[in-house]
């Protein structure tokens, strides 16, 4: 059975639980005495944070760095998230051409991963987004296209109007939807002044804002990313939750609660 | 023990065996009756093509699409290539920021993959290349940065001087080397008129030219990508070898031999 569209599930959760926080789970092996501790902490944190977060975002790099064991952990984590009915954003920033893009879409947006969202890098050209978008739409998933990333050097290749050009393409592909579309965008929470502009340029795109916590974005500066009803965007924190104080689940839950409340307060204040 | 630098191994092989062909191995499950046949054909083709090719390039998308079993096959393939002393280009087009880029570099350029090369997407900014370049240099590997990809739509985000800007950055990072550097570039074989320009702009960069075979690039148009001594570039064919005539190893070997000879003839003719 195809899951309900990703954006619909995200909106429902945002409104029901009053949370705009996306839980990044990026396990760093150097912080654990052994792999089993990494596995247990990551899975326990997922379960403990469920009532506080709109979705979960594993960053694939950290699982790939753990080899086959890590890829197995990623599948276990996704199984657990699905069992908890938590929407999953696979942060993989994949991008390639033709049948290769199709293979990536098959890997991460269909089969066991049907209903997930995937971050996608548009550098190879707009035609290369099609297999991702089509596979996401067919499976109740979504794509989040990189529009303006959160790092200081993003302007090297995203400046000079390029981010705007990508945003235009995201908006065009989402225009057919009535509500939020399956074509979302990544816009860094570290560029707060740009957020209202991105929101206006891509009216039907769910937005993913990375950069909370370790990267220094302030929750009270992000209200511009949301639609008038307070939906349409999620803000992700990874290290700032998972390693709020070493590897404590309790401290992670407390950090997630604080981020959730700060994001809600920013929306109430606007 | 750290392997000899990637570019050095590639050059040595090119000169010793007189081949500029890179063997793409992108197993497509729909072409096999079952997975074991896919596995056997892919590994057999690798072994049979060793005397004919300068390096091997698995495209990670196709292994990821096969799930954990596919990732295991990828490791098996890489083990086999290392045992055959065949340089490996992991075509993963990874790109991310800060510690995430570091995690990708750790995954694919160190440990079991020390000495491999990795294709890298520069869209997130030039600073994001650093972890890849440093890890490659420390482990006898290399990176191939996407400069001008082989697909028709590449100009969407690579046009307007962007490819040239990336090439400049590749050249700058390679300038410290005496011979070919650890910082290479991907330039599509489908843009033959641009190749001599890329060669001149990035004098120390090993070049990877995809697009031979299924994508329609002609071997006789590619001489401009090579240094005067006939080294400095490899041209990859994937479907055109692996599925030259269905899934025959013999036909694949024949196709590889033909491509190798055509590339050599193009160099002799210039």
Coordinates of C-alpha atoms in Angstrom, one line a residue, chain A:
Chain A
X1 CA 0.0 0.0 0.0
X2 CA 1.4 3.4 -0.9
X3 CA 1.8 5.7 2.1
X4 CA -0.1 9.0 2.2
X5 CA 1.9 11.8 0.6
X6 CA 5.0 12.7 2.7
X7 CA 4.1 16.4 3.0
X8 CA 0.6 15.5 4.2
X9 CA 2.0 13.3 6.9
X10 CA 4.5 15.9 7.9
X11 CA 1.8 18.6 8.2
X12 CA -0.5 16.4 10.1
X13 CA 2.2 15.6 12.6
X14 CA 3.3 19.2 12.9
X15 CA -0.3 20.3 13.8
X16 CA -1.1 17.4 16.0
X17 CA 2.0 17.4 18.1
X18 CA 2.9 21.1 17.6
X19 CA 6.4 20.4 16.6
X20 CA 8.6 21.7 13.7
X21 CA 11.7 19.9 14.8
X22 CA 13.4 17.4 12.6
X23 CA 15.7 15.0 14.5
X24 CA 19.0 14.4 12.8
X25 CA 20.6 11.1 13.7
X26 CA 24.3 11.1 12.7
X27 CA 26.1 8.6 14.9
X28 CA 29.8 9.4 15.4
X29 CA 31.8 6.3 16.3
X30 CA 34.5 8.2 18.1
X31 CA 32.0 9.1 20.8
X32 CA 31.2 5.5 21.8
X33 CA 33.3 2.8 23.4
X34 CA 32.0 0.3 20.9
X35 CA 29.6 -0.1 18.1
X36 CA 26.8 -1.7 20.1
X37 CA 26.7 1.4 22.3
X38 CA 26.4 3.6 19.2
X39 CA 23.5 1.4 17.9
X40 CA 21.6 1.4 21.2
X41 CA 22.0 5.1 21.8
X42 CA 20.8 6.0 18.3
X43 CA 17.8 3.7 18.4
X44 CA 16.9 4.7 22.0
X45 CA 17.1 8.4 21.1
X46 CA 14.8 7.9 18.1
X47 CA 12.2 6.2 20.3
X48 CA 12.5 8.7 23.1
X49 CA 12.1 11.7 20.8
X50 CA 9.1 10.6 18.9
X51 CA 6.5 12.8 20.7
X52 CA 8.8 15.8 20.2
X53 CA 9.7 15.7 16.5
X54 CA 8.0 16.0 13.2
X55 CA 10.3 13.7 11.4
X56 CA 13.7 12.0 11.5
X57 CA 16.7 12.7 9.3
X58 CA 19.6 10.2 9.1
X59 CA 22.6 11.6 7.3
X60 CA 23.8 8.7 5.1
X61 CA 27.4 9.7 5.3
X62 CA 27.7 8.6 8.9
X63 CA 26.2 5.2 8.2
X64 CA 28.3 4.7 5.1
X65 CA 31.4 5.5 7.2
X66 CA 30.5 2.5 9.4
X67 CA 30.6 0.2 6.4
X68 CA 28.1 -2.6 5.8
X69 CA 27.4 -2.7 9.6
X70 CA 26.4 0.9 9.3
X71 CA 24.1 0.4 6.3
X72 CA 22.4 -2.4 8.3
X73 CA 22.0 0.0 11.2
X74 CA 20.4 2.6 8.8
X75 CA 17.9 0.0 7.7
X76 CA 17.2 -0.9 11.3
X77 CA 16.7 2.7 12.1
X78 CA 14.3 3.2 9.2
X79 CA 12.3 0.1 10.1
X80 CA 12.0 1.5 13.6
X81 CA 10.9 5.0 12.4
X82 CA 8.3 3.4 10.1
X83 CA 6.9 1.3 12.9
X84 CA 6.6 4.6 14.9
X85 CA 4.9 6.3 11.9
X86 CA 7.6 8.9 11.9
X87 CA 8.3 10.4 8.5
X88 CA 11.9 9.8 7.3
X89 CA 14.2 12.2 5.4
X90 CA 17.1 10.3 4.0
X91 CA 19.8 13.0 3.9
X92 CA 22.0 11.6 1.0
X93 CA 22.3 14.6 -1.3
X94 CA 22.3 12.2 -4.3
X95 CA 22.5 13.4 -7.8
X96 CA 23.3 11.8 -11.1
X97 CA 22.1 11.5 -14.7
X98 CA 19.5 9.3 -16.5
X99 CA 19.3 5.7 -15.5
X100 CA 21.8 6.3 -12.7
X101 CA 19.5 8.9 -11.1
X102 CA 16.8 6.3 -11.6
X103 CA 18.8 3.7 -9.7
X104 CA 19.4 6.1 -6.8
X105 CA 15.6 6.9 -6.7
X106 CA 14.9 3.2 -6.7
X107 CA 17.4 2.7 -3.8
X108 CA 16.1 5.4 -1.5
X109 CA 12.5 6.2 -2.5
X110 CA 10.9 2.9 -3.3
X111 CA 10.7 -0.7 -2.0
X112 CA 11.5 -0.7 1.7
X113 CA 12.0 3.1 1.5
X114 CA 8.7 3.9 -0.1
X115 CA 7.2 7.0 1.5
X116 CA 10.6 8.4 2.6
X117 CA 12.0 11.8 1.4
X118 CA 15.4 12.2 -0.1
X119 CA 17.7 15.2 -0.3
X120 CA 18.8 15.7 -3.9
X121 CA 21.7 17.7 -5.4
X122 CA 20.6 19.5 -8.6
X123 CA 24.1 20.3 -9.9
X124 CA 23.9 17.9 -12.9
X125 CA 20.9 19.7 -14.3
X126 CA 17.1 20.0 -13.9
X127 CA 16.3 17.0 -16.1
X128 CA 18.2 14.9 -13.5
X129 CA 15.6 15.7 -10.9
X130 CA 12.8 13.9 -12.8
X131 CA 13.5 10.3 -11.8
X132 CA 13.7 11.4 -8.2
X133 CA 10.5 13.4 -8.4
X134 CA 8.5 10.8 -10.3
X135 CA 9.6 7.9 -8.0
X136 CA 8.8 10.0 -4.9
X137 CA 5.4 11.0 -6.2
X138 CA 4.6 7.3 -7.1
X139 CA 5.5 6.1 -3.6
X140 CA 4.1 8.8 -1.3
X141 CA 7.6 10.2 -0.8
X142 CA 9.2 13.6 -1.4
X143 CA 12.5 15.1 -2.5
X144 CA 14.2 18.1 -0.9
X145 CA 16.3 19.8 -3.6
X146 CA 19.4 21.7 -2.4
X147 CA 18.6 25.4 -2.9
X148 CA 20.8 27.3 -0.5
X149 CA 22.9 25.1 1.9
X150 CA 23.8 26.1 5.4
X151 CA 27.6 26.3 5.1
X152 CA 29.6 29.5 4.8
X153 CA 31.0 28.6 1.4
X154 CA 27.6 27.9 -0.3
X155 CA 27.8 31.1 -2.3
X156 CA 30.8 29.7 -4.4
X157 CA 28.4 27.8 -6.7
X158 CA 25.0 28.7 -5.4
X159 CA 25.5 32.5 -5.5
X160 CA 25.0 34.8 -8.5
X161 CA 21.3 33.8 -8.9
X162 CA 21.9 30.0 -9.0
X163 CA 19.9 29.3 -5.8
X164 CA 17.0 31.4 -7.2
X165 CA 17.1 29.5 -10.5
X166 CA 16.9 26.2 -8.6
X167 CA 14.1 27.6 -6.5
X168 CA 12.2 28.5 -9.6
X169 CA 12.5 24.9 -10.8
X170 CA 11.3 23.6 -7.5
X171 CA 8.3 25.9 -7.6
X172 CA 7.5 25.0 -11.2
X173 CA 7.5 21.3 -10.4
X174 CA 5.4 21.8 -7.3
X175 CA 2.8 24.1 -9.0
X176 CA 0.5 21.2 -9.9
X177 CA -0.2 20.3 -6.3
X178 CA -3.1 21.8 -4.4
X179 CA -1.5 21.6 -0.9
X180 CA 2.2 21.1 -0.2
X181 CA 3.9 19.2 -3.0
X182 CA 6.3 16.3 -3.2
X183 CA 9.1 18.7 -4.3
X184 CA 10.7 20.4 -1.4
X185 CA 13.8 22.5 -0.9
X186 CA 16.7 22.6 1.5
X187 CA 17.4 26.2 2.7
X188 CA 19.9 26.7 5.4
X189 CA 18.6 28.0 8.8
X190 CA 21.9 29.9 8.9
X191 CA 20.6 32.4 6.3
X192 CA 17.5 33.7 8.3
X193 CA 17.1 36.9 6.3
X194 CA 16.6 34.8 3.1
X195 CA 13.8 32.5 4.5
X196 CA 10.7 34.6 3.8
X197 CA 12.0 35.1 0.3
X198 CA 12.4 31.3 -0.3
X199 CA 9.0 30.7 1.3
X200 CA 7.4 33.2 -1.2
X201 CA 9.3 31.8 -4.2
X202 CA 8.3 28.2 -3.5
X203 CA 4.8 28.5 -2.1
X204 CA 4.0 24.8 -2.3
X205 CA 7.4 23.4 -1.3
X206 CA 8.0 21.8 2.1
X207 CA 11.2 23.4 3.3
X208 CA 14.0 21.6 5.3
X209 CA 16.2 24.0 7.3
X210 CA 19.4 22.5 8.6
X211 CA 21.8 24.4 10.8
X212 CA 20.1 24.5 14.2
X213 CA 22.4 23.9 17.2
X214 CA 26.1 23.1 16.2
X215 CA 25.9 25.3 13.1
X216 CA 24.6 28.3 15.1
X217 CA 21.2 29.1 13.6
X218 CA 18.8 30.7 16.1
X219 CA 15.3 29.3 16.4
X220 CA 13.8 32.7 16.9
X221 CA 15.0 33.9 13.5
X222 CA 13.3 31.2 11.4
X223 CA 9.6 32.1 11.4
X224 CA 9.8 33.4 7.9
X225 CA 10.2 29.9 6.5
X226 CA 6.7 28.8 7.6
X227 CA 3.3 29.2 6.0
X228 CA 0.7 31.3 7.8
X229 CA -0.7 28.2 9.6
X230 CA 2.7 27.3 11.0
X231 CA 3.3 24.3 8.7
X232 CA 5.4 23.9 5.5
X233 CA 8.8 23.7 7.1
X234 CA 10.9 21.6 9.5
X235 CA 14.1 22.7 11.2
X236 CA 16.7 20.0 11.8
X237 CA 19.2 19.6 14.7
X238 CA 21.6 16.7 14.7
X239 CA 24.7 17.0 17.0
X240 CA 22.8 19.6 19.2
X241 CA 20.3 16.8 20.1
X242 CA 22.2 13.6 19.8
X243 CA 25.3 14.9 21.6
X244 CA 23.7 17.6 23.7
X245 CA 25.7 16.4 26.7
X246 CA 27.9 13.5 25.6
X247 CA 25.7 10.5 24.7
X248 CA 22.9 10.9 27.2
X249 CA 19.4 10.0 25.9
X250 CA 17.9 12.2 28.6
X251 CA 19.9 15.2 27.7
X252 CA 19.0 14.6 24.0
X253 CA 15.3 14.5 24.8
X254 CA 15.7 17.7 26.8
X255 CA 17.5 19.4 24.0
X256 CA 14.8 18.3 21.5
X257 CA 12.1 19.7 23.8
X258 CA 13.9 23.0 24.1
X259 CA 14.4 23.3 20.3
X260 CA 10.7 22.4 19.8
X261 CA 9.5 25.0 22.2
X262 CA 11.8 27.7 20.9
X263 CA 10.5 27.1 17.3
X264 CA 6.9 27.2 18.5
X265 CA 7.6 30.4 20.5
X266 CA 9.1 32.0 17.4
X267 CA 5.9 31.3 15.5
X268 CA 3.7 32.6 18.3
X269 CA 5.7 35.8 18.4
X270 CA 5.4 36.7 14.8

